[in-house]
PDB file of C-alpha atoms in Angstrom:
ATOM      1  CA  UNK L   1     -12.470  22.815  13.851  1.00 29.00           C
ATOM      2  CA  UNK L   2     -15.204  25.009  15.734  1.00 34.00           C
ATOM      3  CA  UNK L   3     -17.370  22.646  18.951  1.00 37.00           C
ATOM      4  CA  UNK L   4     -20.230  23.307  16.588  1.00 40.00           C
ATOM      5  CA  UNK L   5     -18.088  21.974  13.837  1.00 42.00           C
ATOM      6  CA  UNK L   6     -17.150  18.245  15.815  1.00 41.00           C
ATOM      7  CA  UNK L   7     -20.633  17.571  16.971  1.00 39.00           C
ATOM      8  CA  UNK L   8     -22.308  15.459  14.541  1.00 41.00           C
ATOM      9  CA  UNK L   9     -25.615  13.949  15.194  1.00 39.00           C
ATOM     10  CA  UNK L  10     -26.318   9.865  14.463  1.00 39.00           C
ATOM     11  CA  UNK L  11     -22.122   9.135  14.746  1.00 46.00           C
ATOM     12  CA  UNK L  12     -21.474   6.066  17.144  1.00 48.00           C
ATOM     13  CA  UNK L  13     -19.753   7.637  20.193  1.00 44.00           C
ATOM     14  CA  UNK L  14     -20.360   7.947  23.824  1.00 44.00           C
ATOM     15  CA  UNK L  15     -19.923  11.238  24.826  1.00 41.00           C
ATOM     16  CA  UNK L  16     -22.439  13.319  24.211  1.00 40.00           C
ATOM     17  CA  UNK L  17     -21.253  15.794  21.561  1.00 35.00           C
ATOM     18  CA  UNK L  18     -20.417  12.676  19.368  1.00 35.00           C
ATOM     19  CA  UNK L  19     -24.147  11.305  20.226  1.00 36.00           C
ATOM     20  CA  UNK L  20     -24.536   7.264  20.003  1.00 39.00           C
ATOM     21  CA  UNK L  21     -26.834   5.918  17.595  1.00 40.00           C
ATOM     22  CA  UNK L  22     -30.344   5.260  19.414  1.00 41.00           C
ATOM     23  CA  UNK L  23     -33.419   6.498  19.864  1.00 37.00           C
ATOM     24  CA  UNK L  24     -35.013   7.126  23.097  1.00 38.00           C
ATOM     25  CA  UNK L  25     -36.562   4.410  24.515  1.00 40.00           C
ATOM     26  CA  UNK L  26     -40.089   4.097  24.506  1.00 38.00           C
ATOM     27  CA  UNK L  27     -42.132   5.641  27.255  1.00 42.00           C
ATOM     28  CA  UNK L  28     -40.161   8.942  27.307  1.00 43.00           C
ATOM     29  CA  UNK L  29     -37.702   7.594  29.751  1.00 46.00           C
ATOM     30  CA  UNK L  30     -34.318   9.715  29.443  1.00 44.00           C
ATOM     31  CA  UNK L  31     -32.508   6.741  30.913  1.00 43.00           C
ATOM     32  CA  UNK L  32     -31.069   5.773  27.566  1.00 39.00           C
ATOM     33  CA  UNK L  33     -31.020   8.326  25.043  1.00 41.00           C
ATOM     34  CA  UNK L  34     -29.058   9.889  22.453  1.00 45.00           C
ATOM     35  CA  UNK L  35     -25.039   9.538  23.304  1.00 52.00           C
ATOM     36  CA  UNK L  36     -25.316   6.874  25.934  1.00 63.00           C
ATOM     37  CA  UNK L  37     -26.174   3.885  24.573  1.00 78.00           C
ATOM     38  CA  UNK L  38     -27.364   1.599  21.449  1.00 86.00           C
ATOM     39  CA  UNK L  39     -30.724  -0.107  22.267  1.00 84.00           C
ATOM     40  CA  UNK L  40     -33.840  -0.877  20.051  1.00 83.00           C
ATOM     41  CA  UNK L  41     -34.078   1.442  17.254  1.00 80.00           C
ATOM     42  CA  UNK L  42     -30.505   1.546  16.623  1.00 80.00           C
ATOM     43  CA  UNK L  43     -29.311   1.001  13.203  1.00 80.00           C
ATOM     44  CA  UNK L  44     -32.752   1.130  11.939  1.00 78.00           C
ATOM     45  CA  UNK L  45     -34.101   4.822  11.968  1.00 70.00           C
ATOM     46  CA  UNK L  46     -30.749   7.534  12.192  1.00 70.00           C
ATOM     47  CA  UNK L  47     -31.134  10.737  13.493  1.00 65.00           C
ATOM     48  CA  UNK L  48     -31.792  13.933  11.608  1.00 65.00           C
ATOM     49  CA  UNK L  49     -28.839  14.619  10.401  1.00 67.00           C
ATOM     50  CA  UNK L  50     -26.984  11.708  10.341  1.00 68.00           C
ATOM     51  CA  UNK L  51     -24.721  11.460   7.640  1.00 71.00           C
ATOM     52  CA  UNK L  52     -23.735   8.362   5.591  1.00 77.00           C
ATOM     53  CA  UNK L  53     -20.577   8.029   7.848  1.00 75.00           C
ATOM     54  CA  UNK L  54     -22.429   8.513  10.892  1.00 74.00           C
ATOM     55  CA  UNK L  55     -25.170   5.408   9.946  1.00 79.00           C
ATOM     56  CA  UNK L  56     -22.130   4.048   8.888  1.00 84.00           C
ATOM     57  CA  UNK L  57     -20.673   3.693  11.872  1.00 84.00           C
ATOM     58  CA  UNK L  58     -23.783   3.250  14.151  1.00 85.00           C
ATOM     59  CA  UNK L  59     -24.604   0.122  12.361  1.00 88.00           C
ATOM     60  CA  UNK L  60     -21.123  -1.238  12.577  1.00 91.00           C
ATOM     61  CA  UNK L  61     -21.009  -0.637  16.003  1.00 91.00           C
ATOM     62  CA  UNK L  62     -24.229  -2.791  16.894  1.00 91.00           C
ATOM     63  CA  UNK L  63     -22.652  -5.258  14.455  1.00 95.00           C
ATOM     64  CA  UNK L  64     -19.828  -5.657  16.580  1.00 96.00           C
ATOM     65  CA  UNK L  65     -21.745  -5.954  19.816  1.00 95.00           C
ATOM     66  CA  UNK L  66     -23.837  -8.761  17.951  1.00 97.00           C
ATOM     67  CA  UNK L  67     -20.480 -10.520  16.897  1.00 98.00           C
ATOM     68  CA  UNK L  68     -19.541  -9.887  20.459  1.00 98.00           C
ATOM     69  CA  UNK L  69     -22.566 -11.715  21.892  1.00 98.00           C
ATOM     70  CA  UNK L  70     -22.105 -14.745  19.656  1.00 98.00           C
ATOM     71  CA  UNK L  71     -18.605 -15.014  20.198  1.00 97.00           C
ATOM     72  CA  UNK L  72     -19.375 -15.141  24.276  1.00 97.00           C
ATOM     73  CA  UNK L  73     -22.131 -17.322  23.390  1.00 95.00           C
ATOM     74  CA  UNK L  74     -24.798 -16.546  25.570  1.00 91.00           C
ATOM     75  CA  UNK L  75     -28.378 -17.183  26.515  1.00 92.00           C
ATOM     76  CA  UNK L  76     -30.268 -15.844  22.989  1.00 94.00           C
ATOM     77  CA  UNK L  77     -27.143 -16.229  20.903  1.00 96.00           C
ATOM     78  CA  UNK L  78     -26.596 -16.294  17.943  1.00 97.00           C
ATOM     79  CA  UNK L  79     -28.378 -12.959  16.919  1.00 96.00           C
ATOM     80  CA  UNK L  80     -28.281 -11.579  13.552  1.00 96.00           C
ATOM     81  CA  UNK L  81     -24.866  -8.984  12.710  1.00 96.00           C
ATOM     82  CA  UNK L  82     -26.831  -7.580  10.385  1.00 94.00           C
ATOM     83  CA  UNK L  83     -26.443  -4.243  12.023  1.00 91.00           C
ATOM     84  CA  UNK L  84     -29.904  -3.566  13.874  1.00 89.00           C
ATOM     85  CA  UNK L  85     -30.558  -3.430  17.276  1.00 89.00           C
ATOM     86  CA  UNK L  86     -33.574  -5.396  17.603  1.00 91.00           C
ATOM     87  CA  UNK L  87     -35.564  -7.322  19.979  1.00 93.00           C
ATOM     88  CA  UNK L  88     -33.807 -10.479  20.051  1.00 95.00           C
ATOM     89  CA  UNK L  89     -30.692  -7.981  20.352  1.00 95.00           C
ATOM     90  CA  UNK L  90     -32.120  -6.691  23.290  1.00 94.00           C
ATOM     91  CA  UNK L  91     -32.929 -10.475  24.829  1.00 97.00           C
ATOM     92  CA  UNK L  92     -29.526 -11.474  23.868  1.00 97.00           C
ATOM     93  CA  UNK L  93     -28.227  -8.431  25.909  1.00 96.00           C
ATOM     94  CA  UNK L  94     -29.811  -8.593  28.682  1.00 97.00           C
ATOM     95  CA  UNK L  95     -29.234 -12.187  29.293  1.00 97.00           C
ATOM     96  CA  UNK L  96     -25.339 -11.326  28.780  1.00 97.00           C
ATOM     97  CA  UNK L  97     -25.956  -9.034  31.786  1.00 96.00           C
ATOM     98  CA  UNK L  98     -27.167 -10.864  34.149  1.00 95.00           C
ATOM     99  CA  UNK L  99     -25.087 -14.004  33.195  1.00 94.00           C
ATOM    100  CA  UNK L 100     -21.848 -13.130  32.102  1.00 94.00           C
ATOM    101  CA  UNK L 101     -21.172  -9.306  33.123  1.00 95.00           C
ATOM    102  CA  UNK L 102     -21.209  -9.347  36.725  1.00 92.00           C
ATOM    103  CA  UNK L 103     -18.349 -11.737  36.178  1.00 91.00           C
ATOM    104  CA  UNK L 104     -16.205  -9.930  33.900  1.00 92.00           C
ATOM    105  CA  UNK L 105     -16.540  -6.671  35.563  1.00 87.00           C
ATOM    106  CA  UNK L 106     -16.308  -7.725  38.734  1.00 84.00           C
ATOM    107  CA  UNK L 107     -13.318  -5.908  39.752  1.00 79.00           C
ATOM    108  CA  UNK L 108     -14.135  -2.778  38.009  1.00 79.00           C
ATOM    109  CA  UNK L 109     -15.495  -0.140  40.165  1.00 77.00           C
ATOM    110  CA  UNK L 110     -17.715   2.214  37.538  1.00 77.00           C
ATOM    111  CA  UNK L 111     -19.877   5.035  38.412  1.00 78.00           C
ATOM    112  CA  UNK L 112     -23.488   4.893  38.145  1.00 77.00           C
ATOM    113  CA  UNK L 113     -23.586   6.920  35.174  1.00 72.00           C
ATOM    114  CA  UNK L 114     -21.558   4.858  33.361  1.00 75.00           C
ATOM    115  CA  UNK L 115     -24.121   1.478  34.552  1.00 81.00           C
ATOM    116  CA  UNK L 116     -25.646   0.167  31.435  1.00 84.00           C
ATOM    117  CA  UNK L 117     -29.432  -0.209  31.349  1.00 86.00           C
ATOM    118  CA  UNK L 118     -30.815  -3.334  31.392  1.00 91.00           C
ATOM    119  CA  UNK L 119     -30.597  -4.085  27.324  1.00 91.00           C
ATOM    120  CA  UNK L 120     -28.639  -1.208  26.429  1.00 88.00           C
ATOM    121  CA  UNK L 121     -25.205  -1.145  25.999  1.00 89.00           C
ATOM    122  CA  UNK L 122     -23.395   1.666  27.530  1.00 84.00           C
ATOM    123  CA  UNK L 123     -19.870   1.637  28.779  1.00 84.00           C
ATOM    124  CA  UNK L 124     -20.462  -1.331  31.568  1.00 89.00           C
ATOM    125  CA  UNK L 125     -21.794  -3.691  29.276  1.00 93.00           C
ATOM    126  CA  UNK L 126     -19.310  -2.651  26.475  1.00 93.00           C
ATOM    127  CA  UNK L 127     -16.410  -3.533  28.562  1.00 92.00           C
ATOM    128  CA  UNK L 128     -17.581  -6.931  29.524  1.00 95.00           C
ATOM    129  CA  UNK L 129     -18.066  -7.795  25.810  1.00 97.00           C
ATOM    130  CA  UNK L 130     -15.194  -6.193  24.445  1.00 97.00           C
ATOM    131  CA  UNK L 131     -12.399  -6.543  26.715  1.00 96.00           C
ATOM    132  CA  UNK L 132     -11.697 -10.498  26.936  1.00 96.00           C
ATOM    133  CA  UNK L 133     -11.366 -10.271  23.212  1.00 98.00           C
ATOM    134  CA  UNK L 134      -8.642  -8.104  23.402  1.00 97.00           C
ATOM    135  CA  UNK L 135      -7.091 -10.218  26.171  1.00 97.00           C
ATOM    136  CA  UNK L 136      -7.406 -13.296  23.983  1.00 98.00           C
ATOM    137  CA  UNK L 137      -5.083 -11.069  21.593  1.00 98.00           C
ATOM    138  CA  UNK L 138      -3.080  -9.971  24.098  1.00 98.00           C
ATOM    139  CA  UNK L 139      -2.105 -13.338  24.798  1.00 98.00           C
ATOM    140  CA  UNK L 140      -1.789 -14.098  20.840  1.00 98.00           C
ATOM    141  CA  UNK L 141       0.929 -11.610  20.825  1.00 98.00           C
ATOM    142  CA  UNK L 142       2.694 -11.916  24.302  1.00 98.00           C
ATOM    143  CA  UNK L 143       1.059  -8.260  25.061  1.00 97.00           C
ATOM    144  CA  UNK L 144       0.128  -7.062  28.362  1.00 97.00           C
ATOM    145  CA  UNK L 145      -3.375  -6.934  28.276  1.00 96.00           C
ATOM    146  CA  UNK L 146      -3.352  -3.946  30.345  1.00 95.00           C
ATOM    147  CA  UNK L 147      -1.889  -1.767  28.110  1.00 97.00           C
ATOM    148  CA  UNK L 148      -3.971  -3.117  24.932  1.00 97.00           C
ATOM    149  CA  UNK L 149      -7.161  -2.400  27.195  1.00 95.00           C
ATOM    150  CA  UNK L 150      -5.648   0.925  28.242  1.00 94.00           C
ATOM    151  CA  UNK L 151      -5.244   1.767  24.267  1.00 95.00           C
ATOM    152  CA  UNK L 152      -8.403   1.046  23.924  1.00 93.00           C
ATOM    153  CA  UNK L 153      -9.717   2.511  26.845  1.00 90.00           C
ATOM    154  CA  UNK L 154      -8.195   6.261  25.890  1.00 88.00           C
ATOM    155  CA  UNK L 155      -9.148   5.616  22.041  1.00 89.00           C
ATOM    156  CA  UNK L 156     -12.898   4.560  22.365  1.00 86.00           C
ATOM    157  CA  UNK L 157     -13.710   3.795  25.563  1.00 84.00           C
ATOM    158  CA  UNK L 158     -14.892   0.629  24.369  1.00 89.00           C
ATOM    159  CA  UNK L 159     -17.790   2.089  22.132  1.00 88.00           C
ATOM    160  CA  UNK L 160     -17.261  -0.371  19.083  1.00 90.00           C
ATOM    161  CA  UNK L 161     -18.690   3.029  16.751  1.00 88.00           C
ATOM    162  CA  UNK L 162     -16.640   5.241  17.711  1.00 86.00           C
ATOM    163  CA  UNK L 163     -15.473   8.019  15.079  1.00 82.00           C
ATOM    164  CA  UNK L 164     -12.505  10.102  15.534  1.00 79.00           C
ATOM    165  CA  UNK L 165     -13.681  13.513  17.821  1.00 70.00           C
ATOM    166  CA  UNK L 166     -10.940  15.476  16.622  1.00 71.00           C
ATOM    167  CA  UNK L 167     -10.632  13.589  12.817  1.00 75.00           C
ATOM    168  CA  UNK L 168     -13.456  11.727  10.752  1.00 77.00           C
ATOM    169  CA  UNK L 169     -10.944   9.065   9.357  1.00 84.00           C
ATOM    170  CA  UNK L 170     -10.731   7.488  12.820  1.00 88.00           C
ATOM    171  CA  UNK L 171     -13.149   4.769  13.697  1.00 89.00           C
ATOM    172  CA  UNK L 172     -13.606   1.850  16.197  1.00 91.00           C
ATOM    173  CA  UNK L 173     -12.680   0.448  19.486  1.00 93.00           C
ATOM    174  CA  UNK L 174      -9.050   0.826  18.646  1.00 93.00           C
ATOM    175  CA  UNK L 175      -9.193   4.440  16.307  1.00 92.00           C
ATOM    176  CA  UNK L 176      -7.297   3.091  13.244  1.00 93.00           C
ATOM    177  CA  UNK L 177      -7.217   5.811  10.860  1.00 91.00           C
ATOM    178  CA  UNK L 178      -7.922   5.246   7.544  1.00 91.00           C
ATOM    179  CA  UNK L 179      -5.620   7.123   5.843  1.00 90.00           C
ATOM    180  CA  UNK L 180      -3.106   4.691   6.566  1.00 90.00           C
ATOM    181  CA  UNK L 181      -2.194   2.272   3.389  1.00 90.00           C
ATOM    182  CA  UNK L 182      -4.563  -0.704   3.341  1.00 91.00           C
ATOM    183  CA  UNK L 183      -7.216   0.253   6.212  1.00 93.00           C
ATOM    184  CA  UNK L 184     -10.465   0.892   5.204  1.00 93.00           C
ATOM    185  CA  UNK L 185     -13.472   1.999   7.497  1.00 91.00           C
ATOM    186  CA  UNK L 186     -14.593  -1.780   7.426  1.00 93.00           C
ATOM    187  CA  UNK L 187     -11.437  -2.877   9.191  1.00 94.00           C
ATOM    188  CA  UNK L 188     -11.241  -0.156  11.510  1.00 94.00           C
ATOM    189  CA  UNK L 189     -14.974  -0.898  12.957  1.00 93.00           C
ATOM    190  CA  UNK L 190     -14.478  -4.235  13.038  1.00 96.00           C
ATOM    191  CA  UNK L 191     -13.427  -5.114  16.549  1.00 96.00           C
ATOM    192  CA  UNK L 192     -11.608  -8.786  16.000  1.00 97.00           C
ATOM    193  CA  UNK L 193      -9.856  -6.600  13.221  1.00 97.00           C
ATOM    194  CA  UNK L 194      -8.926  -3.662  15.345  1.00 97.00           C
ATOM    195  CA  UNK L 195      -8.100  -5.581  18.511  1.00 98.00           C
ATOM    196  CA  UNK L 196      -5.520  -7.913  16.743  1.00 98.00           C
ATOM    197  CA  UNK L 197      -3.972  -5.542  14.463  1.00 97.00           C
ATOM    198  CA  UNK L 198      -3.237  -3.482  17.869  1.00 98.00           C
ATOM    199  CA  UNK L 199      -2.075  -6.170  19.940  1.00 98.00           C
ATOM    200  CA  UNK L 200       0.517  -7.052  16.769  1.00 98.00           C
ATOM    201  CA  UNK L 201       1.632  -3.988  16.140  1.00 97.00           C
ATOM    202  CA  UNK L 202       2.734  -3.445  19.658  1.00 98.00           C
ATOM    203  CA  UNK L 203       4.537  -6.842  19.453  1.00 98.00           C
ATOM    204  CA  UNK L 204       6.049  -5.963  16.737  1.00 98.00           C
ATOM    205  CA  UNK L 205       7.287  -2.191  17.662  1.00 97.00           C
ATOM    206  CA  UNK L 206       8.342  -3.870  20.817  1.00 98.00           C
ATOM    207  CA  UNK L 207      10.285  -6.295  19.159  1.00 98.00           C
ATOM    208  CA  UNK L 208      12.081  -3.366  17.261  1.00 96.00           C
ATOM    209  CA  UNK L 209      14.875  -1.326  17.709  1.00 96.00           C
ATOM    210  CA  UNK L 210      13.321   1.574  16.148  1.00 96.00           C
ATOM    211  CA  UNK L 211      11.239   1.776  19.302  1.00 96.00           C
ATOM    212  CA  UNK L 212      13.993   0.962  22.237  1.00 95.00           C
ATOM    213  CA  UNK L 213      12.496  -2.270  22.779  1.00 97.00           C
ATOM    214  CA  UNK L 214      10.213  -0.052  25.817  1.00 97.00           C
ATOM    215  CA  UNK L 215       6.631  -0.244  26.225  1.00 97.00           C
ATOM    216  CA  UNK L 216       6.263   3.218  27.063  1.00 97.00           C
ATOM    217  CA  UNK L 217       7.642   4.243  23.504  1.00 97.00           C
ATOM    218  CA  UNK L 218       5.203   1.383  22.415  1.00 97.00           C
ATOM    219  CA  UNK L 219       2.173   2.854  23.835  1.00 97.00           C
ATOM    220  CA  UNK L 220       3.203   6.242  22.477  1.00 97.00           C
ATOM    221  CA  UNK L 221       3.533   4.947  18.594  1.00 97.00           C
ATOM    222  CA  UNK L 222       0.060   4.187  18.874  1.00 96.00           C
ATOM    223  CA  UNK L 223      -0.413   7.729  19.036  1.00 93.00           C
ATOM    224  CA  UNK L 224       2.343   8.848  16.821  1.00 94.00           C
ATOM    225  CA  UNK L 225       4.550   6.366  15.730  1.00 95.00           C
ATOM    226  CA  UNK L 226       7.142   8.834  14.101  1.00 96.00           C
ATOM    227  CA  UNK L 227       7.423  11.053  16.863  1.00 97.00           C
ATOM    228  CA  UNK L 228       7.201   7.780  18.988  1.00 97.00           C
ATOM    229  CA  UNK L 229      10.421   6.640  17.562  1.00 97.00           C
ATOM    230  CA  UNK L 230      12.267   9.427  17.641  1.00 96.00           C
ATOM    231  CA  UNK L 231      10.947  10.413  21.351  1.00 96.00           C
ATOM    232  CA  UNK L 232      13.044   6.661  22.034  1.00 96.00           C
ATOM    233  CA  UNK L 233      15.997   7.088  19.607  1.00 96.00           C
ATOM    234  CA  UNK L 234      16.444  10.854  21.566  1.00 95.00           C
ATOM    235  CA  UNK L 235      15.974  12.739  18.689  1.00 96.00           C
ATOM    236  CA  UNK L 236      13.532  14.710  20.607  1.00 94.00           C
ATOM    237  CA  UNK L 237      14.364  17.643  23.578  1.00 94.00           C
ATOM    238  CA  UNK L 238      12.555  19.668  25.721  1.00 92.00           C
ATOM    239  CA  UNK L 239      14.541  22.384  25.390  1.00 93.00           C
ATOM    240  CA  UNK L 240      13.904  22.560  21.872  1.00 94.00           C
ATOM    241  CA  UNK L 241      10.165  24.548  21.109  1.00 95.00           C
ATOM    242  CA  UNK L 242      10.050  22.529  18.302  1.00 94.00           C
ATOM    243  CA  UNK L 243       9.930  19.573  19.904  1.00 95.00           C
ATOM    244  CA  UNK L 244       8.252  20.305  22.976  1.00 95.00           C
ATOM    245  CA  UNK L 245       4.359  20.029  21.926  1.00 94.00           C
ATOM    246  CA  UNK L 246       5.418  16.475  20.412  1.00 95.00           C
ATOM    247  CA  UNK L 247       6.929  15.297  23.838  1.00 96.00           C
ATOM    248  CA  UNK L 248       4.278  17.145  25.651  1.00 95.00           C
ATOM    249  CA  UNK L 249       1.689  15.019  23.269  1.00 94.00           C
ATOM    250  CA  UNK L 250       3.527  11.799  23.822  1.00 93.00           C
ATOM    251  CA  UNK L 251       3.881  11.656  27.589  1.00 95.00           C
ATOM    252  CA  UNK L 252       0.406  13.156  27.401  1.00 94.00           C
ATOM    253  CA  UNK L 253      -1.233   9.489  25.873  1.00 94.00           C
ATOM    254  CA  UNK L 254       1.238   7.267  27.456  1.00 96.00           C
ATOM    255  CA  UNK L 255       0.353   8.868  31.318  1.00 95.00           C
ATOM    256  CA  UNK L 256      -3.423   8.490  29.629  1.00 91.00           C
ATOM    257  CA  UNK L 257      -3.432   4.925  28.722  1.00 94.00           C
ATOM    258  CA  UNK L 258      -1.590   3.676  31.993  1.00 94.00           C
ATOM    259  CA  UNK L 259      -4.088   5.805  34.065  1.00 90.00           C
ATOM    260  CA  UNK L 260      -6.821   3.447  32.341  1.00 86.00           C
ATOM    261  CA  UNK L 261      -4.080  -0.151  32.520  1.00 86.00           C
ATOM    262  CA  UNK L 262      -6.080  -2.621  34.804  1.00 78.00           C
TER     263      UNK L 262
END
C-alpha cells in the first residue's frame, strides 16, 4: 500500500497517520487533537471520512477505557461502556489521574509529548489503565509480565483502538488479526479478551516443543508463529535468501518487544 493509501481518518490509533478518534477540544486548543488522544466528542461525532471500521474501532476503544475505569474502580466509576466519551467519562478520567496514575507510572520515565491531558487519554494515562490488567494475566498464566507488556507495547502502544497500520484485520491493544479461525473484531478490541488470550498463548507455546520451550521464540510467534517455530526447530538460515527476510523479521520484533520489557 501507498502512505496515502494507510492513512485513514476517524481509525483509533495514536500516531498521527492512523489519527485517534476525537475532536479538538473546545476553545481551539491543539493540546488534544486528532491522533493523540480520545476526550469528549469521541465516539459521538467521527471524522469526515471515517469509515464503518474506523467508528468501529474508535468506539471500542473508549469502551475499553470505560471498562478500564470501572475495573480500577475509581472516583466517578462506574461510567457507562456504551462507547462515548462523555462528561462523566471525562470526570471519571481525570480523577483516575490524579489518584491512581501517578502510582502506576511511577517508574516510567515518558516524554512530555507522550503526557496525557488532564481528561484525555493519551499514551500516559493508557498505560496506567491498561497495563495492571495485563499483569493480572500475566500472573494467570505464569508469564513475565514484561514481555506481555512489551507485546503490547510494540503492537498498540497501549491505544485500546488500535487498527493494524500495515493490515485492516488487526485491531486492539494486543493486534489479533481477524483472519484467524474464531476471532472476530469484537474480541480483538476487547482488552480483557486480547490481554488473556496473549498471556495464554505464550504459556502455552512456551510449554511446547514446537517452540524450544524459549521465550525469545515465544515472543517471535506472536509475530509469526510459523516462521517462529521453525526459526526454533532450525529450519531457518541466514545463509539461505530465502530465509533471511523471515529471520531478519523475527529478531526484528523480538529485539522490539524487549527494548519496550519493563
Amino acid at each position: 500500500m501507498t502512505s496515502t493509501e494507510r492513512t485513514r481518518v476517524g481509525r483509533g490509533a495514536w500516531p498521527t497517520d492512523g489519527r485517534g478518534g476525537t475532536v479538538a477540544p473546545a476553545g481551539g486548543t491543539t493540546a488534544a487533537g486528532p491522533g493523540r488522544c480520545y476526550g469528549v466528542g469521541a465516539g459521538e461525532a467521527p471524522p469526515a471520512g471515517s469509515t464503518d471500521a474506523d467508528i468501529l474501532a474508535v468506539r471500542a476503544g473508549i469502551t475499553a477505557i470505560s471498562r478500564a475505569l470501572n475495573w480500577h474502580g475509581g472516583p466517578g466509576t462506574p461510567v457507562p461502556t456504551d462507547g462515548r466519551f462523555t462528561a462523566a467519562t471525562k470526570a471519571a478520567v481525570i480523577a483516575f489521574q490524579d489518584k491512581l496514575q501517578p502510582v502506576i507510572n511511577r517508574d516510567m520515565y515518558l516524554p512530555a509529548v507522550e503526557h496525557s491531558p488532564a481528561g484525555f487519554v493519551n499514551k500516559e494515562t493508557s498505560y496506567a489503565l491498561f497495563m495492571p490488567i495485563a499483569d493480572r494475566y500475566a500472573l494467570k498464566y505464569t508469564v513475565p509480565r514484561g514481555l506481555l507488556r512489551g507485546i503490547a507495547t510494540i503492537e498498540s502502544n497501549w491505544d485500546p483502538g488500535a487498527v493494524g497500520y500495515w493490515t485492516n484485520s488487526d485491531f486492539g491493544l494486543c493486534q489479533w488479526n481477524t483472519t484467524l479461525p474464531d476471532i472476530t473484531t469484537a474480541r480483538a478490541l476487547d482488552p480483557f479478551w486480547a490481554l488473556d488470550s496473549t498471556a495464554k498463548a505464550m504459556r502455552e507455546r512456551f510449554d511446547s516443543d514446537r517452540w524450544g520451550h524459549n521465550w525469545l521464540y515465544v515472543i517471535a510467534a506472536h509475530n509469526v508463529p510459523t516462521w517462529a517455530a521453525q526459526w526454533a526447530q532450525g529450519e531457518l538460515s541466514a545463509t539461505d535468501p530465502a530465509d533471511k527476510p523471515k529471520l531478519d523479521r523475527m529478531n526484528g520484533y523480538v529485539s522490539n518487544v524487549l527494548a519496550r520489557v519493563w
